[in-house]
Short mmCIF file of C-alpha atoms in Angstrom, two decimals:
data_model
loop_
_atom_site.label_atom_id
_atom_site.label_comp_id
_atom_site.label_asym_id
_atom_site.label_seq_id
_atom_site.Cartn_x
_atom_site.Cartn_y
_atom_site.Cartn_z
CA MET K 260 97.23 -47.22 53.45
CA TYR K 261 99.28 -45.05 51.11
CA ARG K 262 101.70 -47.01 49.02
CA PHE K 263 104.64 -45.05 47.89
CA PRO K 264 106.07 -45.97 44.37
CA THR K 265 108.98 -47.79 44.02
CA ARG K 266 111.56 -46.58 41.46
CA HIS K 267 113.51 -48.70 40.54
CA PRO K 268 117.58 -47.36 39.93
CA PRO K 269 118.51 -47.01 35.88
CA LEU K 270 119.85 -49.91 34.12
CA GLN K 271 122.62 -47.81 32.59
CA ARG K 272 125.68 -46.65 34.74
CA LEU K 273 127.77 -43.95 33.45
CA LEU K 274 131.33 -43.85 35.79
CA ILE K 275 133.57 -40.75 35.48
CA TYR K 276 137.23 -41.07 36.37
CA ALA K 277 137.81 -37.74 37.65
CA ARG K 278 140.85 -36.07 40.13
CA VAL K 279 139.75 -33.51 42.29
CA PRO K 280 141.70 -30.55 41.20
CA GLU K 281 144.31 -29.73 43.07
CA VAL K 282 147.89 -28.12 42.01
CA GLY K 283 150.54 -30.46 40.99
CA LEU K 284 148.52 -33.71 41.31
CA VAL K 285 146.63 -33.28 37.89
CA LYS K 286 148.37 -34.28 34.46
CA THR K 287 151.95 -34.58 35.34
CA ARG K 288 153.18 -35.16 32.14
CA LEU K 289 151.21 -31.74 30.61
CA ALA K 290 152.73 -30.19 33.79
CA ARG K 291 156.54 -31.44 33.12
CA ASP K 292 155.83 -28.65 30.17
CA LEU K 293 153.39 -26.10 30.84
CA GLY K 294 153.73 -26.14 34.94
CA ASP K 295 151.47 -27.11 37.64
CA GLU K 296 149.53 -23.48 37.53
CA ARG K 297 148.12 -24.03 34.07
CA THR K 298 147.79 -27.51 34.19
CA LEU K 299 145.41 -26.67 36.58
CA GLU K 300 143.46 -24.55 34.75
CA VAL K 301 143.46 -26.77 31.81
CA TYR K 302 142.26 -29.59 33.81
CA HIS K 303 139.83 -27.45 35.90
CA SER K 304 137.99 -26.24 32.59
CA MET K 305 138.34 -29.70 30.83
CA LEU K 306 136.76 -31.14 34.01
CA SER K 307 134.10 -28.52 34.09
CA ASP K 308 133.13 -28.76 30.24
CA LEU K 309 132.65 -32.90 30.50
CA LEU K 310 130.16 -32.36 33.32
CA SER K 311 128.56 -29.78 31.48
CA THR K 312 128.60 -31.75 28.01
CA VAL K 313 127.81 -35.04 29.48
CA GLY K 314 124.83 -33.74 32.19
CA VAL K 315 123.07 -35.46 34.91
CA SER K 316 121.02 -38.69 35.33
CA ASN K 317 118.05 -39.43 33.93
CA ASP K 318 115.52 -42.31 34.03
CA GLU K 319 117.93 -44.27 31.44
CA LEU K 320 120.93 -43.55 32.68
CA GLN K 321 122.90 -43.21 36.47
CA VAL K 322 125.61 -40.99 36.08
CA GLU K 323 128.21 -41.20 38.79
CA VAL K 324 131.45 -39.51 39.39
CA LEU K 325 134.84 -41.58 40.96
CA TRP K 326 136.40 -38.93 42.32
CA THR K 327 140.02 -39.39 43.80
CA GLY K 328 142.57 -36.87 45.45
CA SER K 329 144.91 -36.00 48.04
CA GLU K 330 144.13 -36.98 51.74
CA ALA K 331 143.54 -32.83 52.06
CA VAL K 332 139.89 -32.87 49.82
CA ARG K 333 137.03 -32.33 51.84
CA GLY K 334 133.25 -32.11 51.39
CA GLU K 335 133.17 -28.60 50.11
CA GLN K 336 134.96 -29.28 47.55
CA LEU K 337 133.77 -32.58 46.21
CA LYS K 338 130.39 -30.70 46.14
CA ARG K 339 132.00 -27.49 44.17
CA HIS K 340 133.63 -29.67 41.42
CA PHE K 341 130.60 -32.09 40.67
CA PRO K 342 127.63 -30.59 41.64
CA GLY K 343 124.41 -32.32 42.05
CA LEU K 344 126.35 -35.51 40.48
CA SER K 345 126.32 -39.03 42.64
CA ILE K 346 129.73 -39.60 43.99
CA SER K 347 132.27 -41.94 45.14
CA MET K 348 135.83 -42.71 46.19
CA GLN K 349 137.97 -44.77 43.75
CA THR K 350 139.16 -47.97 45.14
CA GLY K 351 141.99 -49.99 44.26
CA ASN K 352 145.91 -49.85 44.06
CA ASP K 353 145.95 -49.14 39.97
CA LEU K 354 143.77 -48.40 37.26
CA GLY K 355 142.63 -52.06 36.69
CA GLN K 356 141.87 -52.28 40.28
CA ARG K 357 139.25 -49.21 40.43
CA LEU K 358 137.91 -50.25 36.83
CA SER K 359 137.35 -53.84 37.80
CA ILE K 360 136.13 -53.19 41.26
CA ALA K 361 133.31 -50.44 40.32
CA PHE K 362 132.63 -52.47 37.28
CA ALA K 363 131.52 -55.19 39.14
CA GLU K 364 129.82 -53.47 42.40
CA ARG K 365 127.53 -51.65 39.70
CA LEU K 366 126.83 -54.59 37.71
CA PHE K 367 126.34 -57.25 40.68
CA PHE K 368 125.39 -55.50 43.82
CA HIS K 369 123.39 -52.44 42.14
CA GLY K 370 121.36 -54.27 39.28
CA THR K 371 123.22 -52.26 36.34
CA GLU K 372 122.97 -53.83 33.21
CA LYS K 373 125.73 -51.45 31.45
CA VAL K 374 128.58 -49.88 33.03
CA ILE K 375 130.59 -47.50 30.96
CA ALA K 376 133.53 -45.58 31.93
CA ILE K 377 135.71 -42.61 30.65
CA GLY K 378 137.68 -39.96 32.00
CA VAL K 379 138.35 -36.24 31.65
CA ASP K 380 141.11 -36.79 29.07
CA ASP K 381 139.05 -35.98 26.02
CA PRO K 382 137.62 -33.12 25.32
CA SER K 383 135.56 -33.77 21.96
CA LEU K 384 133.45 -36.43 24.28
CA THR K 385 129.99 -35.43 24.61
CA ARG K 386 126.53 -37.33 25.89
CA ARG K 387 125.58 -38.20 22.25
CA GLY K 388 128.98 -40.17 21.96
CA VAL K 389 128.51 -41.61 25.39
CA GLU K 390 124.74 -42.91 24.23
CA LEU K 391 125.73 -44.33 20.97
CA ALA K 392 128.37 -46.30 23.30
CA PHE K 393 125.26 -47.56 25.04
CA ARG K 394 123.52 -48.24 22.23
CA LEU K 395 126.20 -50.23 20.74
CA LEU K 396 126.07 -52.73 24.23
CA ASP K 397 122.54 -53.92 22.70
CA SER K 398 124.09 -55.77 20.29
CA CYS K 399 127.90 -56.34 21.87
CA GLU K 400 128.94 -57.29 24.87
CA TRP K 401 132.13 -55.09 24.77
CA THR K 402 132.91 -51.43 23.79
CA LEU K 403 136.28 -49.46 23.24
CA GLY K 404 137.02 -45.60 22.26
CA PRO K 405 140.40 -45.79 21.25
CA ALA K 406 142.90 -43.47 22.01
CA SER K 407 145.65 -42.15 19.04
CA ASP K 408 148.20 -42.79 22.12
CA GLY K 409 147.07 -46.65 22.39
CA GLY K 410 145.04 -46.42 25.14
CA TYR K 411 141.27 -45.62 25.42
CA TYR K 412 139.04 -42.65 26.31
CA LEU K 413 135.81 -44.97 26.97
CA ILE K 414 135.39 -48.73 27.90
CA GLY K 415 131.84 -50.30 29.03
CA CYS K 416 130.16 -53.95 28.80
CA ARG K 417 127.00 -55.99 29.53
CA ALA K 418 126.90 -57.32 32.60
CA ARG K 419 126.97 -60.96 31.36
CA ALA K 420 130.06 -60.88 29.92
CA PHE K 421 132.56 -58.93 32.42
CA ARG K 422 135.57 -60.06 33.59
CA SER K 423 137.86 -59.05 35.68
CA GLU K 424 140.37 -60.59 33.72
CA VAL K 425 140.18 -57.56 31.38
CA PHE K 426 141.73 -55.06 33.68
CA GLU K 427 144.60 -57.02 35.03
CA ASP K 428 148.46 -57.30 33.72
CA ILE K 429 148.09 -53.83 31.44
CA GLU K 430 150.52 -51.52 31.70
CA TRP K 431 148.26 -48.03 32.46
CA GLY K 432 150.01 -45.30 30.83
CA SER K 433 151.76 -47.32 27.65
CA SER K 434 150.76 -47.70 23.93
CA THR K 435 149.89 -51.21 24.33
CA VAL K 436 146.63 -50.81 26.84
CA LEU K 437 144.42 -50.98 23.89
CA THR K 438 145.52 -53.82 22.17
CA LEU K 439 146.28 -56.07 25.17
CA THR K 440 142.17 -54.75 26.37
CA THR K 441 141.47 -55.83 22.64
CA ALA K 442 143.05 -59.50 23.03
CA LYS K 443 141.70 -60.00 26.22
CA ILE K 444 138.09 -59.51 25.28
CA ARG K 445 138.58 -61.98 22.74
CA ALA K 446 140.52 -64.22 24.46
CA GLY K 447 136.92 -64.92 26.68
CA GLY K 448 135.19 -64.78 23.44
CA GLY K 449 133.51 -61.83 23.95
CA THR K 450 132.07 -59.46 21.21
CA LEU K 451 133.46 -56.22 20.91
CA ALA K 452 132.62 -52.69 19.36
CA LEU K 453 135.30 -49.83 18.62
CA LEU K 454 134.26 -46.18 18.52
CA PRO K 455 135.98 -43.54 16.34
CA GLU K 456 139.48 -43.02 17.73
CA HIS K 457 140.12 -39.63 19.69
CA ARG K 458 142.44 -37.68 21.00
CA ASP K 459 143.64 -37.59 24.54
CA ILE K 460 145.13 -34.42 26.09
CA ASP K 461 148.17 -35.78 28.05
CA GLU K 462 151.13 -33.81 26.79
CA LEU K 463 151.64 -30.36 25.32
CA SER K 464 151.93 -31.55 21.89
CA ASP K 465 148.25 -32.51 22.20
CA LEU K 466 146.73 -29.56 23.88
CA LYS K 467 148.46 -27.11 21.24
CA ALA K 468 147.05 -29.26 18.69
CA LEU K 469 143.47 -29.41 19.87
CA SER K 470 143.74 -26.04 20.20
CA GLU K 471 143.39 -25.31 16.33
CA SER K 472 140.12 -27.16 16.67
CA ILE K 473 138.42 -27.01 20.00
CA PRO K 474 135.07 -28.67 20.04
CA GLU K 475 132.35 -26.00 20.24
CA HIS K 476 130.94 -27.39 23.94
CA ALA K 477 134.52 -27.26 25.11
CA ARG K 478 133.83 -23.51 26.08
CA LEU K 479 136.05 -23.10 29.59
CA LEU K 480 138.93 -24.56 28.09
CA ARG K 481 138.56 -22.15 25.01
CA GLN K 482 138.48 -19.12 27.26
CA THR K 483 141.44 -20.52 29.36
CA ILE K 484 143.78 -20.99 25.96
CA GLU K 485 142.33 -17.69 24.81
CA GLY K 486 143.33 -16.16 27.52
CA TRP K 487 147.16 -17.21 27.14
CA GLY K 488 147.37 -15.57 23.54
CA TRP K 489 147.20 -19.56 21.86
CA ILE K 490 143.89 -18.43 19.98
CA THR K 491 143.64 -14.71 18.29
#
């Protein structure tokens, strides 16, 4: 009798936390100055650029989008915005719970050895940067990518090092996120590797600063900003 070969899932998992692009529901701090319509253009461009540069799953790495959105979101929108990718809905009351629940499920129930989570706020992030973070987890238990506003654009850990307390009692969106997270990791005896600091796009000043040096791979974002006459 013919036996089908058993295929084990990759031991590394990249989780991309993303909102479904909906007007008035993305990057609200940026929208205060830029307006809802233009902010939606920016977010959609950043999301598309990130998914393109991060790429798809292979035998070593599973790429998965954890999405959230309004009750109006339907399956056809998910397929359009996250084509060809594994998708799951975010679960939890705040970002800390959403991270903790997702990490625990992948590490303990899916048999994943390393999990890294990123968002859609950093146009400079690439597949190469993600792979570097996974390599750092060969020698350290945790890795963080510091953001210039005091948060982080990437967090990852190995299975045996995971502790839900790392994601608890954090004032998300504040300038203390990185400091508190680092302290919690070290208080539990965890080893930590830091990646280079990047600048998230949260405010209009962030976007204008980026417009002077947009990464080559951020093609749609460049086209969007050029269309506004910000780049000549």
